[in-house]
Amino acid sequence: DLGTCRRSKMSNSIPNWECVCSFQRARDLALAYDNCAAYRNVCLSMNCINGYFISSKIGNLCRCKCNSGYSGPTCAQWTGIWSPWSQWDRCRPECGNANGNRRSISLRSCINKRVLGNATPHDFCVGEAQRWTNCDPAACWLGGDQPVSKSFRLRGHFLLSSATLACVLAAVSVGATFLFCRYRGYNIGPRPPFESVYQQG
């Protein structure tokens, strides 16, 4: 919609016409006659309180790009900003990776008006307050001077690395005879003969 033309006062008995431009249009001063050929920069009629304007190439569309911690059509609403991410915590659990969930966590805090004591129900930070990363598997120290890996095998069946080092060493000495071990309430054995015993890593 360019606008409308309306009749103005007579000049030397000749009627004059003038253009009433729409909101997005303006007069092109390069033309000698009245017109609505130019686009109006709608950003001039807006106010970005805590941000800056982004307009289309022809200036007929405009929006506010808010600074960090603000939102809304005019960037007037404080939403809070994130603190820097913390350092990655140590991997948990300390060793082993039987379930594939050995991870480290990093945290950050939302700095908003709640901290200043004058929050509104709409103050919030967009995003997550914690992030995770997977850790490499780590051998468990189960006694003695060497860590024992999780590769205990008994006739093709792998035993968990929760077996104590004493239990594994007993398996070495017993060989193909009957063996029964317990660790944290879990039974390991009796399943002779042993095909391979343990690995140190």
PDB file of C-alpha atoms in Angstrom:
ATOM      1  CA  ASP A   1       0.000   0.000   0.000  1.00  0.00           C
ATOM      2  CA  LEU A   2       1.701   3.194  -1.188  1.00  0.00           C
ATOM      3  CA  GLY A   3      -0.820   5.616   0.244  1.00  0.00           C
ATOM      4  CA  THR A   4      -3.649   7.764  -1.052  1.00  0.00           C
ATOM      5  CA  CYS A   5      -3.906  10.930  -3.114  1.00  0.00           C
ATOM      6  CA  ARG A   6      -6.199  13.729  -2.093  1.00  0.00           C
ATOM      7  CA  ARG A   7      -7.184  17.024  -3.615  1.00  0.00           C
ATOM      8  CA  SER A   8      -5.698  20.096  -2.010  1.00  0.00           C
ATOM      9  CA  LYS A   9      -6.316  23.824  -2.429  1.00  0.00           C
ATOM     10  CA  MET A  10      -6.792  25.311  -5.838  1.00  0.00           C
ATOM     11  CA  SER A  11      -3.874  27.195  -7.370  1.00  0.00           C
ATOM     12  CA  ASN A  12      -4.713  29.509 -10.288  1.00  0.00           C
ATOM     13  CA  SER A  13      -7.940  27.562 -10.718  1.00  0.00           C
ATOM     14  CA  ILE A  14      -5.931  24.367 -11.178  1.00  0.00           C
ATOM     15  CA  PRO A  15      -6.510  21.694  -8.531  1.00  0.00           C
ATOM     16  CA  ASN A  16      -3.492  20.401  -6.656  1.00  0.00           C
ATOM     17  CA  TRP A  17      -3.066  16.834  -5.480  1.00  0.00           C
ATOM     18  CA  GLU A  18      -1.017  15.625  -2.584  1.00  0.00           C
ATOM     19  CA  CYS A  19      -0.053  12.167  -1.446  1.00  0.00           C
ATOM     20  CA  VAL A  20      -0.769  10.818   1.991  1.00  0.00           C
ATOM     21  CA  CYS A  21       1.724   7.999   2.361  1.00  0.00           C
ATOM     22  CA  SER A  22       1.216   4.834   4.321  1.00  0.00           C
ATOM     23  CA  PHE A  23       3.309   4.144   7.413  1.00  0.00           C
ATOM     24  CA  GLN A  24       5.958   2.229   5.474  1.00  0.00           C
ATOM     25  CA  ARG A  25       6.195   4.743   2.605  1.00  0.00           C
ATOM     26  CA  ALA A  26       7.606   8.246   2.245  1.00  0.00           C
ATOM     27  CA  ARG A  27       8.165  10.853  -0.448  1.00  0.00           C
ATOM     28  CA  ASP A  28      11.063  10.344  -2.813  1.00  0.00           C
ATOM     29  CA  LEU A  29      12.682  13.791  -2.857  1.00  0.00           C
ATOM     30  CA  ALA A  30      14.440  13.010  -6.129  1.00  0.00           C
ATOM     31  CA  LEU A  31      11.098  13.304  -7.898  1.00  0.00           C
ATOM     32  CA  ALA A  32       9.641  16.737  -8.675  1.00  0.00           C
ATOM     33  CA  TYR A  33       6.061  15.756  -7.977  1.00  0.00           C
ATOM     34  CA  ASP A  34       4.455  14.582  -4.811  1.00  0.00           C
ATOM     35  CA  ASN A  35       4.748  10.843  -4.381  1.00  0.00           C
ATOM     36  CA  CYS A  36       5.097   7.901  -1.996  1.00  0.00           C
ATOM     37  CA  ALA A  37       7.803   6.107  -3.930  1.00  0.00           C
ATOM     38  CA  ALA A  38      10.355   5.826  -1.118  1.00  0.00           C
ATOM     39  CA  TYR A  39      10.358   3.419   1.786  1.00  0.00           C
ATOM     40  CA  ARG A  40      10.223   4.867   5.254  1.00  0.00           C
ATOM     41  CA  ASN A  41      12.816   3.579   7.736  1.00  0.00           C
ATOM     42  CA  VAL A  42      10.469   2.226  10.365  1.00  0.00           C
ATOM     43  CA  CYS A  43      13.375   1.919  12.791  1.00  0.00           C
ATOM     44  CA  LEU A  44      13.197   5.691  13.273  1.00  0.00           C
ATOM     45  CA  SER A  45       9.857   5.284  15.013  1.00  0.00           C
ATOM     46  CA  MET A  46      11.024   2.509  17.340  1.00  0.00           C
ATOM     47  CA  ASN A  47      12.998   2.548  20.540  1.00  0.00           C
ATOM     48  CA  CYS A  48      15.401  -0.235  21.509  1.00  0.00           C
ATOM     49  CA  ILE A  49      16.059   0.448  25.168  1.00  0.00           C
ATOM     50  CA  ASN A  50      18.750  -2.170  25.749  1.00  0.00           C
ATOM     51  CA  GLY A  51      19.787  -3.206  22.263  1.00  0.00           C
ATOM     52  CA  TYR A  52      20.095  -2.043  18.677  1.00  0.00           C
ATOM     53  CA  PHE A  53      18.042  -2.054  15.496  1.00  0.00           C
ATOM     54  CA  ILE A  54      18.141  -4.601  12.712  1.00  0.00           C
ATOM     55  CA  SER A  55      16.246  -3.464   9.614  1.00  0.00           C
ATOM     56  CA  SER A  56      15.510  -5.012   6.251  1.00  0.00           C
ATOM     57  CA  LYS A  57      17.402  -3.824   3.176  1.00  0.00           C
ATOM     58  CA  ILE A  58      14.560  -1.591   2.069  1.00  0.00           C
ATOM     59  CA  GLY A  59      13.844  -0.369   5.586  1.00  0.00           C
ATOM     60  CA  ASN A  60      10.236  -1.509   5.798  1.00  0.00           C
ATOM     61  CA  LEU A  61      10.866  -4.064   8.540  1.00  0.00           C
ATOM     62  CA  CYS A  62      12.676  -3.475  11.799  1.00  0.00           C
ATOM     63  CA  ARG A  63      13.277  -5.329  15.032  1.00  0.00           C
ATOM     64  CA  CYS A  64      15.396  -4.937  18.126  1.00  0.00           C
ATOM     65  CA  LYS A  65      18.449  -7.081  18.737  1.00  0.00           C
ATOM     66  CA  CYS A  66      18.718  -7.210  22.515  1.00  0.00           C
ATOM     67  CA  ASN A  67      21.875  -7.038  24.564  1.00  0.00           C
ATOM     68  CA  SER A  68      22.758 -10.004  26.742  1.00  0.00           C
ATOM     69  CA  GLY A  69      20.336 -10.298  29.650  1.00  0.00           C
ATOM     70  CA  TYR A  70      17.390  -8.502  28.005  1.00  0.00           C
ATOM     71  CA  SER A  71      14.426  -9.521  25.881  1.00  0.00           C
ATOM     72  CA  GLY A  72      11.108  -8.244  24.577  1.00  0.00           C
ATOM     73  CA  PRO A  73      10.088  -6.139  21.541  1.00  0.00           C
ATOM     74  CA  THR A  74      12.015  -3.110  22.822  1.00  0.00           C
ATOM     75  CA  CYS A  75      14.575  -5.025  24.924  1.00  0.00           C
ATOM     76  CA  ALA A  76      13.069  -3.624  28.101  1.00  0.00           C
ATOM     77  CA  GLN A  77      12.657  -6.901  29.987  1.00  0.00           C
ATOM     78  CA  TRP A  78      15.575  -8.083  32.075  1.00  0.00           C
ATOM     79  CA  THR A  79      15.918 -11.836  31.793  1.00  0.00           C
ATOM     80  CA  GLY A  80      19.272 -12.382  33.456  1.00  0.00           C
ATOM     81  CA  ILE A  81      22.699 -13.366  32.212  1.00  0.00           C
ATOM     82  CA  TRP A  82      24.751 -16.501  32.757  1.00  0.00           C
ATOM     83  CA  SER A  83      27.916 -16.601  34.770  1.00  0.00           C
ATOM     84  CA  PRO A  84      30.946 -18.226  33.081  1.00  0.00           C
ATOM     85  CA  TRP A  85      30.968 -22.021  33.022  1.00  0.00           C
ATOM     86  CA  SER A  86      32.804 -23.643  35.905  1.00  0.00           C
ATOM     87  CA  GLN A  87      35.772 -25.911  35.354  1.00  0.00           C
ATOM     88  CA  TRP A  88      34.939 -29.506  34.568  1.00  0.00           C
ATOM     89  CA  ASP A  89      34.479 -31.517  37.762  1.00  0.00           C
ATOM     90  CA  ARG A  90      36.293 -34.802  38.307  1.00  0.00           C
ATOM     91  CA  CYS A  91      34.861 -37.779  36.479  1.00  0.00           C
ATOM     92  CA  ARG A  92      32.267 -39.841  38.295  1.00  0.00           C
ATOM     93  CA  PRO A  93      32.313 -42.687  39.137  1.00  0.00           C
ATOM     94  CA  GLU A  94      35.991 -42.623  39.950  1.00  0.00           C
ATOM     95  CA  CYS A  95      36.740 -45.734  37.920  1.00  0.00           C
ATOM     96  CA  GLY A  96      35.109 -48.311  35.719  1.00  0.00           C
ATOM     97  CA  ASN A  97      32.593 -47.686  32.998  1.00  0.00           C
ATOM     98  CA  ALA A  98      30.308 -50.709  33.087  1.00  0.00           C
ATOM     99  CA  ASN A  99      27.201 -48.719  32.129  1.00  0.00           C
ATOM    100  CA  GLY A 100      28.900 -46.211  29.841  1.00  0.00           C
ATOM    101  CA  ASN A 101      27.929 -43.310  32.096  1.00  0.00           C
ATOM    102  CA  ARG A 102      31.224 -42.100  33.531  1.00  0.00           C
ATOM    103  CA  ARG A 103      30.897 -38.343  33.163  1.00  0.00           C
ATOM    104  CA  SER A 104      32.082 -34.936  34.277  1.00  0.00           C
ATOM    105  CA  ILE A 105      29.835 -31.946  34.949  1.00  0.00           C
ATOM    106  CA  SER A 106      30.245 -28.187  34.524  1.00  0.00           C
ATOM    107  CA  LEU A 107      27.871 -25.619  36.088  1.00  0.00           C
ATOM    108  CA  ARG A 108      26.901 -21.981  35.684  1.00  0.00           C
ATOM    109  CA  SER A 109      24.600 -19.617  37.586  1.00  0.00           C
ATOM    110  CA  CYS A 110      21.842 -17.296  36.414  1.00  0.00           C
ATOM    111  CA  ILE A 111      22.612 -13.723  37.467  1.00  0.00           C
ATOM    112  CA  ASN A 112      19.299 -11.869  37.525  1.00  0.00           C
ATOM    113  CA  LYS A 113      17.224  -9.536  39.616  1.00  0.00           C
ATOM    114  CA  ARG A 114      16.621 -12.258  42.163  1.00  0.00           C
ATOM    115  CA  VAL A 115      20.204 -11.726  43.207  1.00  0.00           C
ATOM    116  CA  LEU A 116      19.483  -8.009  43.546  1.00  0.00           C
ATOM    117  CA  GLY A 117      16.340  -8.625  45.570  1.00  0.00           C
ATOM    118  CA  ASN A 118      13.770  -7.153  43.172  1.00  0.00           C
ATOM    119  CA  ALA A 119      12.903 -10.016  40.864  1.00  0.00           C
ATOM    120  CA  THR A 120       9.702 -10.412  38.910  1.00  0.00           C
ATOM    121  CA  PRO A 121       8.164 -13.808  38.062  1.00  0.00           C
ATOM    122  CA  HIS A 122       9.393 -13.461  34.477  1.00  0.00           C
ATOM    123  CA  ASP A 123      13.077 -13.027  35.259  1.00  0.00           C
ATOM    124  CA  PHE A 124      14.998 -16.029  34.004  1.00  0.00           C
ATOM    125  CA  CYS A 125      17.990 -17.106  31.956  1.00  0.00           C
ATOM    126  CA  VAL A 126      17.412 -18.976  28.715  1.00  0.00           C
ATOM    127  CA  GLY A 127      19.415 -22.192  28.498  1.00  0.00           C
ATOM    128  CA  GLU A 128      20.735 -24.933  30.740  1.00  0.00           C
ATOM    129  CA  ALA A 129      22.523 -24.475  34.062  1.00  0.00           C
ATOM    130  CA  GLN A 130      24.625 -27.622  33.698  1.00  0.00           C
ATOM    131  CA  ARG A 131      26.387 -29.524  30.969  1.00  0.00           C
ATOM    132  CA  TRP A 132      27.922 -32.992  30.794  1.00  0.00           C
ATOM    133  CA  THR A 133      30.792 -34.598  28.972  1.00  0.00           C
ATOM    134  CA  ASN A 134      31.693 -38.265  28.730  1.00  0.00           C
ATOM    135  CA  CYS A 135      34.903 -39.465  30.363  1.00  0.00           C
ATOM    136  CA  ASP A 136      37.242 -42.170  29.173  1.00  0.00           C
ATOM    137  CA  PRO A 137      37.028 -45.511  30.999  1.00  0.00           C
ATOM    138  CA  ALA A 138      39.466 -45.781  33.897  1.00  0.00           C
ATOM    139  CA  ALA A 139      40.836 -48.892  35.587  1.00  0.00           C
ATOM    140  CA  CYS A 140      39.880 -49.387  39.223  1.00  0.00           C
ATOM    141  CA  TRP A 141      42.513 -49.753  41.945  1.00  0.00           C
ATOM    142  CA  LEU A 142      41.450 -52.858  43.794  1.00  0.00           C
ATOM    143  CA  GLY A 143      44.480 -53.462  45.970  1.00  0.00           C
ATOM    144  CA  GLY A 144      48.186 -54.107  45.631  1.00  0.00           C
ATOM    145  CA  ASP A 145      50.498 -51.913  43.616  1.00  0.00           C
ATOM    146  CA  GLN A 146      48.767 -52.160  40.236  1.00  0.00           C
ATOM    147  CA  PRO A 147      45.310 -51.204  39.003  1.00  0.00           C
ATOM    148  CA  VAL A 148      43.278 -54.088  37.650  1.00  0.00           C
ATOM    149  CA  SER A 149      41.243 -53.594  34.490  1.00  0.00           C
ATOM    150  CA  LYS A 150      37.738 -54.919  33.926  1.00  0.00           C
ATOM    151  CA  SER A 151      38.865 -57.748  31.621  1.00  0.00           C
ATOM    152  CA  PHE A 152      38.404 -60.868  33.741  1.00  0.00           C
ATOM    153  CA  ARG A 153      37.200 -63.760  31.623  1.00  0.00           C
ATOM    154  CA  LEU A 154      35.840 -67.118  32.706  1.00  0.00           C
ATOM    155  CA  ARG A 155      34.987 -69.547  29.880  1.00  0.00           C
ATOM    156  CA  GLY A 156      33.996 -66.638  27.669  1.00  0.00           C
ATOM    157  CA  HIS A 157      32.120 -64.820  30.442  1.00  0.00           C
ATOM    158  CA  PHE A 158      33.560 -61.476  31.499  1.00  0.00           C
ATOM    159  CA  LEU A 159      33.593 -60.757  35.207  1.00  0.00           C
ATOM    160  CA  LEU A 160      33.207 -57.195  36.444  1.00  0.00           C
ATOM    161  CA  SER A 161      36.242 -55.292  37.632  1.00  0.00           C
ATOM    162  CA  SER A 162      34.556 -55.135  41.044  1.00  0.00           C
ATOM    163  CA  ALA A 163      36.284 -58.431  41.861  1.00  0.00           C
ATOM    164  CA  THR A 164      39.013 -57.870  44.411  1.00  0.00           C
ATOM    165  CA  LEU A 165      42.637 -58.278  43.455  1.00  0.00           C
ATOM    166  CA  ALA A 166      42.903 -60.978  46.148  1.00  0.00           C
ATOM    167  CA  CYS A 167      40.114 -62.898  44.444  1.00  0.00           C
ATOM    168  CA  VAL A 168      41.837 -62.664  41.074  1.00  0.00           C
ATOM    169  CA  LEU A 169      45.184 -63.737  42.485  1.00  0.00           C
ATOM    170  CA  ALA A 170      43.435 -66.635  44.178  1.00  0.00           C
ATOM    171  CA  ALA A 171      42.109 -67.621  40.784  1.00  0.00           C
ATOM    172  CA  VAL A 172      45.653 -67.678  39.465  1.00  0.00           C
ATOM    173  CA  SER A 173      46.842 -69.966  42.251  1.00  0.00           C
ATOM    174  CA  VAL A 174      43.815 -72.250  42.213  1.00  0.00           C
ATOM    175  CA  GLY A 175      43.836 -72.672  38.455  1.00  0.00           C
ATOM    176  CA  ALA A 176      41.185 -75.086  37.237  1.00  0.00           C
ATOM    177  CA  THR A 177      39.906 -76.019  40.682  1.00  0.00           C
ATOM    178  CA  PHE A 178      36.728 -74.805  42.344  1.00  0.00           C
ATOM    179  CA  LEU A 179      36.681 -71.052  43.173  1.00  0.00           C
ATOM    180  CA  PHE A 180      34.096 -68.896  44.886  1.00  0.00           C
ATOM    181  CA  CYS A 181      34.545 -65.154  45.516  1.00  0.00           C
ATOM    182  CA  ARG A 182      32.254 -62.473  46.884  1.00  0.00           C
ATOM    183  CA  TYR A 183      32.522 -58.710  46.499  1.00  0.00           C
ATOM    184  CA  ARG A 184      29.951 -56.218  47.788  1.00  0.00           C
ATOM    185  CA  GLY A 185      27.367 -58.963  48.043  1.00  0.00           C
ATOM    186  CA  TYR A 186      27.839 -60.238  44.489  1.00  0.00           C
ATOM    187  CA  ASN A 187      28.901 -63.841  43.864  1.00  0.00           C
ATOM    188  CA  ILE A 188      31.668 -64.488  41.370  1.00  0.00           C
ATOM    189  CA  GLY A 189      32.061 -68.207  40.691  1.00  0.00           C
ATOM    190  CA  PRO A 190      32.216 -71.139  40.952  1.00  0.00           C
ATOM    191  CA  ARG A 191      32.898 -71.604  37.216  1.00  0.00           C
ATOM    192  CA  PRO A 192      36.089 -73.564  36.452  1.00  0.00           C
ATOM    193  CA  PRO A 193      38.202 -73.911  34.452  1.00  0.00           C
ATOM    194  CA  PHE A 194      39.726 -70.488  33.783  1.00  0.00           C
ATOM    195  CA  GLU A 195      40.614 -69.654  30.187  1.00  0.00           C
ATOM    196  CA  SER A 196      42.321 -66.373  30.995  1.00  0.00           C
ATOM    197  CA  VAL A 197      42.726 -64.694  34.286  1.00  0.00           C
ATOM    198  CA  TYR A 198      43.246 -60.937  34.473  1.00  0.00           C
ATOM    199  CA  GLN A 199      44.927 -57.952  32.928  1.00  0.00           C
ATOM    200  CA  GLN A 200      46.812 -55.211  34.655  1.00  0.00           C
ATOM    201  CA  GLY A 201      46.594 -51.714  33.188  1.00  0.00           C
TER     202      GLY A 201
END
